[in-house]
mmCIF file with all atom_site columns, C-alpha atoms in Angstrom:
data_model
loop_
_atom_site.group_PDB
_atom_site.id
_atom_site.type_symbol
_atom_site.label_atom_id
_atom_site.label_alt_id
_atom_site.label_comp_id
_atom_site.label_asym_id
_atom_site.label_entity_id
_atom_site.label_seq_id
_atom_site.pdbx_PDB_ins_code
_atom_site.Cartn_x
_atom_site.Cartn_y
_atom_site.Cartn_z
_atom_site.occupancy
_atom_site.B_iso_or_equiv
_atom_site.pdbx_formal_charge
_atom_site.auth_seq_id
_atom_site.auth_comp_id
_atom_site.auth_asym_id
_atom_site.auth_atom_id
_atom_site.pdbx_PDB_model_num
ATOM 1   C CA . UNK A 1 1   ? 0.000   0.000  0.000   1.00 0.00 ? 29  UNK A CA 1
ATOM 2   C CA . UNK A 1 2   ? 3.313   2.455  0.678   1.00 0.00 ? 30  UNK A CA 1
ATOM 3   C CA . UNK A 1 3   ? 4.561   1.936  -2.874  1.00 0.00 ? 31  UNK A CA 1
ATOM 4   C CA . UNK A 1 4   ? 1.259   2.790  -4.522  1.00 0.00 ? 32  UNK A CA 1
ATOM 5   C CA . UNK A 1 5   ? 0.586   6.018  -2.870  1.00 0.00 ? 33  UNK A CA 1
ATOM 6   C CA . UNK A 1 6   ? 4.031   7.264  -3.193  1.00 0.00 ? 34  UNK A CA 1
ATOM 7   C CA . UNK A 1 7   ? 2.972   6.523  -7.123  1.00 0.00 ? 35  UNK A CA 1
ATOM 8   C CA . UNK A 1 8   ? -0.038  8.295  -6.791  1.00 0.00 ? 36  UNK A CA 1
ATOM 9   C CA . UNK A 1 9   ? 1.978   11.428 -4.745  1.00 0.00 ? 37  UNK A CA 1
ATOM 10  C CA . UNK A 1 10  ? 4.834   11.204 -7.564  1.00 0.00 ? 38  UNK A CA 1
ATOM 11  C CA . UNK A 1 11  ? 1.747   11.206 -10.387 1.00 0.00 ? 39  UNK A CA 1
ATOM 12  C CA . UNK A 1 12  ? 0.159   13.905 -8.582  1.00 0.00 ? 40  UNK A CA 1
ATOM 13  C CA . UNK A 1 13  ? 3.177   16.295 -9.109  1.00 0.00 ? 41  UNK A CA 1
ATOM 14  C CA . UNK A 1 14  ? 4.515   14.942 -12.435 1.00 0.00 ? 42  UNK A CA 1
ATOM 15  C CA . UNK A 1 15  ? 0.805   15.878 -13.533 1.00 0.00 ? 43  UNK A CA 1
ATOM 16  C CA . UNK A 1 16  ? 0.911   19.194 -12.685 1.00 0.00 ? 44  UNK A CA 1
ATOM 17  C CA . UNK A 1 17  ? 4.567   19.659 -13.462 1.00 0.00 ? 45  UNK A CA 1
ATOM 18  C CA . UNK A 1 18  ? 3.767   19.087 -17.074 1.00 0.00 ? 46  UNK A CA 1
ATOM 19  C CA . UNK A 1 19  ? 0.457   20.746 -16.982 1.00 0.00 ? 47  UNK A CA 1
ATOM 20  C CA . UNK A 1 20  ? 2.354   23.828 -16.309 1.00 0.00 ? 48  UNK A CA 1
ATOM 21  C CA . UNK A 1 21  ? 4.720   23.220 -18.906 1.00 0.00 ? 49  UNK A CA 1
ATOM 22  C CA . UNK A 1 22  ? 2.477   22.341 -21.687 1.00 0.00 ? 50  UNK A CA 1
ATOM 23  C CA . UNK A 1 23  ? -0.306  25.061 -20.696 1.00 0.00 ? 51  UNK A CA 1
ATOM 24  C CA . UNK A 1 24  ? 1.809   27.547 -20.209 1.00 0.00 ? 52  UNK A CA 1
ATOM 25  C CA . UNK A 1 25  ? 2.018   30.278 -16.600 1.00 0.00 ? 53  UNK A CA 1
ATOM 26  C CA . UNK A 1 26  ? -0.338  32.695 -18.195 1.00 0.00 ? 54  UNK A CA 1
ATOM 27  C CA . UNK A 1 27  ? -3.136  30.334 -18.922 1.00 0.00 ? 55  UNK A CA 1
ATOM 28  C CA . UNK A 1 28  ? -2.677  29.294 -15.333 1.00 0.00 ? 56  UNK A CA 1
ATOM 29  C CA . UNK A 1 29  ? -2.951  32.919 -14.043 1.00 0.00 ? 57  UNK A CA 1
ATOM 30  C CA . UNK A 1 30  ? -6.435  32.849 -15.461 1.00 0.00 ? 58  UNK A CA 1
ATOM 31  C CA . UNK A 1 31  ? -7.725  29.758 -13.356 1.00 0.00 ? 59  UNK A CA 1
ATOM 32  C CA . UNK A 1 32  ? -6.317  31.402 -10.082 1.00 0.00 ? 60  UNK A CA 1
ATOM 33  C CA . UNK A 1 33  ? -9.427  33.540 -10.898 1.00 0.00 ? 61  UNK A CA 1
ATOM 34  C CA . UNK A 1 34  ? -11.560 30.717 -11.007 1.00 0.00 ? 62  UNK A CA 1
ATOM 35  C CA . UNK A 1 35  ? -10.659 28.787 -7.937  1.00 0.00 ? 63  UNK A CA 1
ATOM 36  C CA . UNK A 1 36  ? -13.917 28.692 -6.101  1.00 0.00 ? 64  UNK A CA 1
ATOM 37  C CA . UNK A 1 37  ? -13.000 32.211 -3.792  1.00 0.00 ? 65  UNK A CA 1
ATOM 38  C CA . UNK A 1 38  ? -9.870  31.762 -3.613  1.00 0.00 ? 66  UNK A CA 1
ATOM 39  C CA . UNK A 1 39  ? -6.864  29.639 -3.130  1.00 0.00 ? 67  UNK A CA 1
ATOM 40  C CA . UNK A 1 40  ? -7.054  28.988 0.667   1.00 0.00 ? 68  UNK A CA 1
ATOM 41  C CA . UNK A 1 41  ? -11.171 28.530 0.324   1.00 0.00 ? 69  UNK A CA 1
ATOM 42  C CA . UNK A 1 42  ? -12.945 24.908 1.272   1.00 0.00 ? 70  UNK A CA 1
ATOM 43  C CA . UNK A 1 43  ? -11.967 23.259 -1.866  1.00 0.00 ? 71  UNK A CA 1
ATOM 44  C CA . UNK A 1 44  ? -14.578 21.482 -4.272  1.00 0.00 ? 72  UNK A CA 1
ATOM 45  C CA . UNK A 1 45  ? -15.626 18.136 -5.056  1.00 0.00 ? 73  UNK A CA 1
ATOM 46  C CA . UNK A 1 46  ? -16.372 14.337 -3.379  1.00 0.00 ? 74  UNK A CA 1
ATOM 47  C CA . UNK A 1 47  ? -13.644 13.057 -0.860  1.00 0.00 ? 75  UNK A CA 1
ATOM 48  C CA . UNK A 1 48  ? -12.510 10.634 1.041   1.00 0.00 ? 76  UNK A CA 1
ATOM 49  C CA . UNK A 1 49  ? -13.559 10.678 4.456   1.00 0.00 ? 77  UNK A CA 1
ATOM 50  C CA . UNK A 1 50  ? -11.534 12.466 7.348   1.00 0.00 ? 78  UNK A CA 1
ATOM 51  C CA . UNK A 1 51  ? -9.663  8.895  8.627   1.00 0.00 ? 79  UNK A CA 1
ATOM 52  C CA . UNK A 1 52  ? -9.266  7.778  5.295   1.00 0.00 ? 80  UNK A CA 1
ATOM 53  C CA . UNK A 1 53  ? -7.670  11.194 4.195   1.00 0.00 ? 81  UNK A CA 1
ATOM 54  C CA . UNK A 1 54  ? -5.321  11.321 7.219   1.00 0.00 ? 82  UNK A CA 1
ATOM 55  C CA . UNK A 1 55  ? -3.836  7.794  6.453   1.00 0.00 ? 83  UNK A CA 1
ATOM 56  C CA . UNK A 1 56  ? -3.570  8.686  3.004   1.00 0.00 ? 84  UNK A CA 1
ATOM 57  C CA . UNK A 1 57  ? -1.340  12.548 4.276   1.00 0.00 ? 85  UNK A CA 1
ATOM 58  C CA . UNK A 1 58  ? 0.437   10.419 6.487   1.00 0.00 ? 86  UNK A CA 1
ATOM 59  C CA . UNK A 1 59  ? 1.679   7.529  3.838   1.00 0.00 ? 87  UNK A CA 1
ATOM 60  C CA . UNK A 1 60  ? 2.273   10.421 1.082   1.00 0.00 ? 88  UNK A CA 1
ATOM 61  C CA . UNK A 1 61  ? 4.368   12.270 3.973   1.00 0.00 ? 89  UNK A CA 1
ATOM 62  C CA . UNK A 1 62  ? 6.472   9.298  4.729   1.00 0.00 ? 90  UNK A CA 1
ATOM 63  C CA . UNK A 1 63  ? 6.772   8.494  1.184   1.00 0.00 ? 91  UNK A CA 1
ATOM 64  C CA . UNK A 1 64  ? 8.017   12.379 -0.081  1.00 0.00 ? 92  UNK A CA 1
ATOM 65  C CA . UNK A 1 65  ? 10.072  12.381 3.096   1.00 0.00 ? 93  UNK A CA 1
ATOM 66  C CA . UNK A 1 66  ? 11.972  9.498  1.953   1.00 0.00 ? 94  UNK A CA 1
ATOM 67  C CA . UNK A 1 67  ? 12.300  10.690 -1.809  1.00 0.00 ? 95  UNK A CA 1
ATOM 68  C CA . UNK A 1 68  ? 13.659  13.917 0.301   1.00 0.00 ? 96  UNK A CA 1
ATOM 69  C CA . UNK A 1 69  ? 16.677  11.561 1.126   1.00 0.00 ? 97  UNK A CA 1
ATOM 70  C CA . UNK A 1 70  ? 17.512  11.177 -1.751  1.00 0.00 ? 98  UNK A CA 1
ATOM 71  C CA . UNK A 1 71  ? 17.493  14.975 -3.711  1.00 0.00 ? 99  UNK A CA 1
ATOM 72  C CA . UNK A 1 72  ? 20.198  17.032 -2.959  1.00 0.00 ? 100 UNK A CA 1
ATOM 73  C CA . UNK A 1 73  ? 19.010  20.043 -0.714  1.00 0.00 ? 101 UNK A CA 1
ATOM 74  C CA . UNK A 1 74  ? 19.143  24.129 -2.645  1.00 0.00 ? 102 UNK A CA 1
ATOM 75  C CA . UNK A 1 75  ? 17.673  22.304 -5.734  1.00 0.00 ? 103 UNK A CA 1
ATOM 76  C CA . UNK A 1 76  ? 14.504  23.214 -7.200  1.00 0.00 ? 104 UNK A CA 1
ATOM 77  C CA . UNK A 1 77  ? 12.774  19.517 -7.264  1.00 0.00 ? 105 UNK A CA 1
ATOM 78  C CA . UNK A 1 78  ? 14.156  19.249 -3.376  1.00 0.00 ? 106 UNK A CA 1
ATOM 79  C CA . UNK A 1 79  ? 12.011  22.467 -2.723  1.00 0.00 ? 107 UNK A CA 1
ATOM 80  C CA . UNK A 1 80  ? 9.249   21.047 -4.779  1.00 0.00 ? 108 UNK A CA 1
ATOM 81  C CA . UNK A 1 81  ? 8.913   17.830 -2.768  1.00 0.00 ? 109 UNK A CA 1
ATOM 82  C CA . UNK A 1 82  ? 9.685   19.945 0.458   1.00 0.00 ? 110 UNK A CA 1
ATOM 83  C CA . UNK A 1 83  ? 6.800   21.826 -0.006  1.00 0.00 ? 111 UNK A CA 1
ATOM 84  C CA . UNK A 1 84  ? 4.270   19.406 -1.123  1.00 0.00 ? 112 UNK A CA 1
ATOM 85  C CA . UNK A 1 85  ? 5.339   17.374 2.100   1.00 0.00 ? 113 UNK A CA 1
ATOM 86  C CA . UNK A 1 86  ? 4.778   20.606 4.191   1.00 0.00 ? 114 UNK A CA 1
ATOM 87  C CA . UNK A 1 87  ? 1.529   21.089 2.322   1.00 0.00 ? 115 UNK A CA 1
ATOM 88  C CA . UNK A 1 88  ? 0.527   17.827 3.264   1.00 0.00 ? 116 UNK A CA 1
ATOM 89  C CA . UNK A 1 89  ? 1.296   17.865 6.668   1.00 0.00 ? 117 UNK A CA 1
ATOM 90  C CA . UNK A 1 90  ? -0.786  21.446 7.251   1.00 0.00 ? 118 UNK A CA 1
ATOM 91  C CA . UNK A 1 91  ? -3.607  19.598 5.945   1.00 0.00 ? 119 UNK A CA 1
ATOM 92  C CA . UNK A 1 92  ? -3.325  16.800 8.364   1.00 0.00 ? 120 UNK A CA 1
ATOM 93  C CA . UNK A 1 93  ? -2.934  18.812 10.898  1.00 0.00 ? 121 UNK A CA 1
ATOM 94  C CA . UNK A 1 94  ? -6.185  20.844 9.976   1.00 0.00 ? 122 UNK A CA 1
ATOM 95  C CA . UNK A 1 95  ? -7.456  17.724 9.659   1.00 0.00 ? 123 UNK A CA 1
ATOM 96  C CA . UNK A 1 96  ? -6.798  16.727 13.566  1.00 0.00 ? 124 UNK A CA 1
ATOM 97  C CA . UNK A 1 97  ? -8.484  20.320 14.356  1.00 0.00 ? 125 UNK A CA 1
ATOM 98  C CA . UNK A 1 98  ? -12.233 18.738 13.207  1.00 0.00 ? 126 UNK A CA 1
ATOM 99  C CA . UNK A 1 99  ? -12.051 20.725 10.010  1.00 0.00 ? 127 UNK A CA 1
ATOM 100 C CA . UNK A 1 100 ? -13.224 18.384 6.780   1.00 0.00 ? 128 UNK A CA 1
ATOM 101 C CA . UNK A 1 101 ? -11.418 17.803 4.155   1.00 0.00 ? 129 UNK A CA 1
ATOM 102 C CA . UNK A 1 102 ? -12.749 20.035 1.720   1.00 0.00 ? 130 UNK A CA 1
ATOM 103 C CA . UNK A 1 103 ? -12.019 23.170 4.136   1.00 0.00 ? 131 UNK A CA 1
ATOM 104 C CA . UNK A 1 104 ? -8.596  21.746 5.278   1.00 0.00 ? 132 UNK A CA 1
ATOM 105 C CA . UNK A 1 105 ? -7.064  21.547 1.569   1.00 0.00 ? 133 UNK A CA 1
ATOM 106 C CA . UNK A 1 106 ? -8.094  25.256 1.543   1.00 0.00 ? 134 UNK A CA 1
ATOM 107 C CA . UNK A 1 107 ? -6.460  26.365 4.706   1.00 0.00 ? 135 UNK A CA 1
ATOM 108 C CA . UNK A 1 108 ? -3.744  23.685 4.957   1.00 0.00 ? 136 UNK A CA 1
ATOM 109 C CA . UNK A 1 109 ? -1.602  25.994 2.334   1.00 0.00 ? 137 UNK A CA 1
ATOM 110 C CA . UNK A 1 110 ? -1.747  28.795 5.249   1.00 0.00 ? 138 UNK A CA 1
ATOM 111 C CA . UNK A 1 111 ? 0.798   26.845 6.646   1.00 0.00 ? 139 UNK A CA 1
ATOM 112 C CA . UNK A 1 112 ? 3.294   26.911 4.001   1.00 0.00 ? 140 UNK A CA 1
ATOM 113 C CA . UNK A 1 113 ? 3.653   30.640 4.623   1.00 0.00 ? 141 UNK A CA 1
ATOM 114 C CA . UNK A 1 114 ? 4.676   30.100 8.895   1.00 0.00 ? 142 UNK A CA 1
ATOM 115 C CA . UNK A 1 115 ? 7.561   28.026 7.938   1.00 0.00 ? 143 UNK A CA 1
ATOM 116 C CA . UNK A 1 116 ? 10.511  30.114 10.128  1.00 0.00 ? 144 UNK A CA 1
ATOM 117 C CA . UNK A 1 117 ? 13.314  28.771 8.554   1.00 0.00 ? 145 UNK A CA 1
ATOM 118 C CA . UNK A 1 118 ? 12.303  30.295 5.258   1.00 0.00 ? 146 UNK A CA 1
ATOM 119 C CA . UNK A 1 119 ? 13.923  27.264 3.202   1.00 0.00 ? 147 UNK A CA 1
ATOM 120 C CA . UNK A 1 120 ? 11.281  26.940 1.087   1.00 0.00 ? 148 UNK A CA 1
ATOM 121 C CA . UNK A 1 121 ? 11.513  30.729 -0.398  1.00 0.00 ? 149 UNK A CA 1
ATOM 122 C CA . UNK A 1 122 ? 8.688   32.844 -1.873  1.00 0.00 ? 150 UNK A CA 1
ATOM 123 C CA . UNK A 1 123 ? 6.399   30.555 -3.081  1.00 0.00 ? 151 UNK A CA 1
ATOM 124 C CA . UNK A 1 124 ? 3.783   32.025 -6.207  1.00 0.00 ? 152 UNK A CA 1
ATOM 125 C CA . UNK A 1 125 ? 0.024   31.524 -7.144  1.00 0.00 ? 153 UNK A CA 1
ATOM 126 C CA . UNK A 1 126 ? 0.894   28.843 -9.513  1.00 0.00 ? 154 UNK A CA 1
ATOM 127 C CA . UNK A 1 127 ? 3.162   26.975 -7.543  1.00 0.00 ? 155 UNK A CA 1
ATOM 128 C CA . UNK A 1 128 ? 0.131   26.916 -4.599  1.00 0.00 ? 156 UNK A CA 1
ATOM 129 C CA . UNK A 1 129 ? -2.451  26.287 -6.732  1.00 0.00 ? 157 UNK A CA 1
ATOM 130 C CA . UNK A 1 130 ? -0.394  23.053 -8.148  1.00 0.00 ? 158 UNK A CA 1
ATOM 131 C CA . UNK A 1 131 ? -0.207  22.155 -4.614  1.00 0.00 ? 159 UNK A CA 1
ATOM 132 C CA . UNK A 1 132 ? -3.862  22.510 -4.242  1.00 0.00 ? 160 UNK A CA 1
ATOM 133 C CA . UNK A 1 133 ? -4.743  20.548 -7.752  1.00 0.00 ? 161 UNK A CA 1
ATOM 134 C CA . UNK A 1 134 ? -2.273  17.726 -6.542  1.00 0.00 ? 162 UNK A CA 1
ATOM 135 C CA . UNK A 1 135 ? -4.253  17.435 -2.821  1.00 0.00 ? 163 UNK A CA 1
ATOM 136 C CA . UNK A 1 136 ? -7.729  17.337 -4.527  1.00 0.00 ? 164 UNK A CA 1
ATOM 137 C CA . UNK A 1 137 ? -6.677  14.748 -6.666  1.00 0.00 ? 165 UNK A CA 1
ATOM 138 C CA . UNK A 1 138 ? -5.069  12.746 -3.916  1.00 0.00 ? 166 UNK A CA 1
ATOM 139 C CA . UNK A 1 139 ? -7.719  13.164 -1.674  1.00 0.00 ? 167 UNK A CA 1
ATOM 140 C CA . UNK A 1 140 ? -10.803 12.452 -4.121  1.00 0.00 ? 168 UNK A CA 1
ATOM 141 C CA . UNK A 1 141 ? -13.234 9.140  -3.873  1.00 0.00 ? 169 UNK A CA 1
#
């Protein structure tokens, strides 16, 4: 069960690496608009239920921590996975505070801006709203 939802994690962010490539940053600029009130709003669409969605962050955690281990840290695809692991850990965490799903994958990227180190830089719209695209789709029924 590990290896197939680090797949689906790695699927998840090859998708919307080559979304962005292939679409191109200004189309994407035009969907930020679109993003049912806003980036950090209760995101839309069926999920998984609150356990099922925890053990799913948890096992795609473990899973991007261990690619982690393996990336050399400074380098854009070890910032990449950093953040999607920090991503997924705000929405667990959300998760433990009652909130559903839906309003967790909204507010869970709230905590990629509290990071104190500031290792994982200034992070744009369309990097977030990958983030966001990649949780719903890990997170859907």
């Amino acid at each position: 069960m590990k290896k197939a939802n680090f797949k689906k994690a790695l699927m998840a962010l090859l998708m919307a690496a080559f979304t962005f490539l292939f679409v191109g940053v200004g189309t994407t600029n035009a969907q930020l608009a679109t993003v049912g009130g806003g980036l950090y709003s209760p995101a839309q669409g069926n999920f998984v239920n609150n356990d099922q969605a925890g053990i799913t962050l948890l096992a795609s955690i473990d899973d991007l921590g261990t690619l982690l281990e393996s990336l050399q840290p400074g380098t854009p695809a070890y910032t990449s996975t950093r953040r999607q692991a920090l991503y997924y850990k705000g929405i667990y965490q959300d998760l433990l505070s009652s909130n559903n799903v839906a309003a967790s994958i909204g507010t869970g990227l709230q905590h990629l801006t509290i990071v104190a180190d500031g290792s994982i830089g200034p992070i744009s719209k369309t990097a977030l709203l990958a983030l966001r695209q990649g949780a719903i789709s890990l997170l859907s029924i």
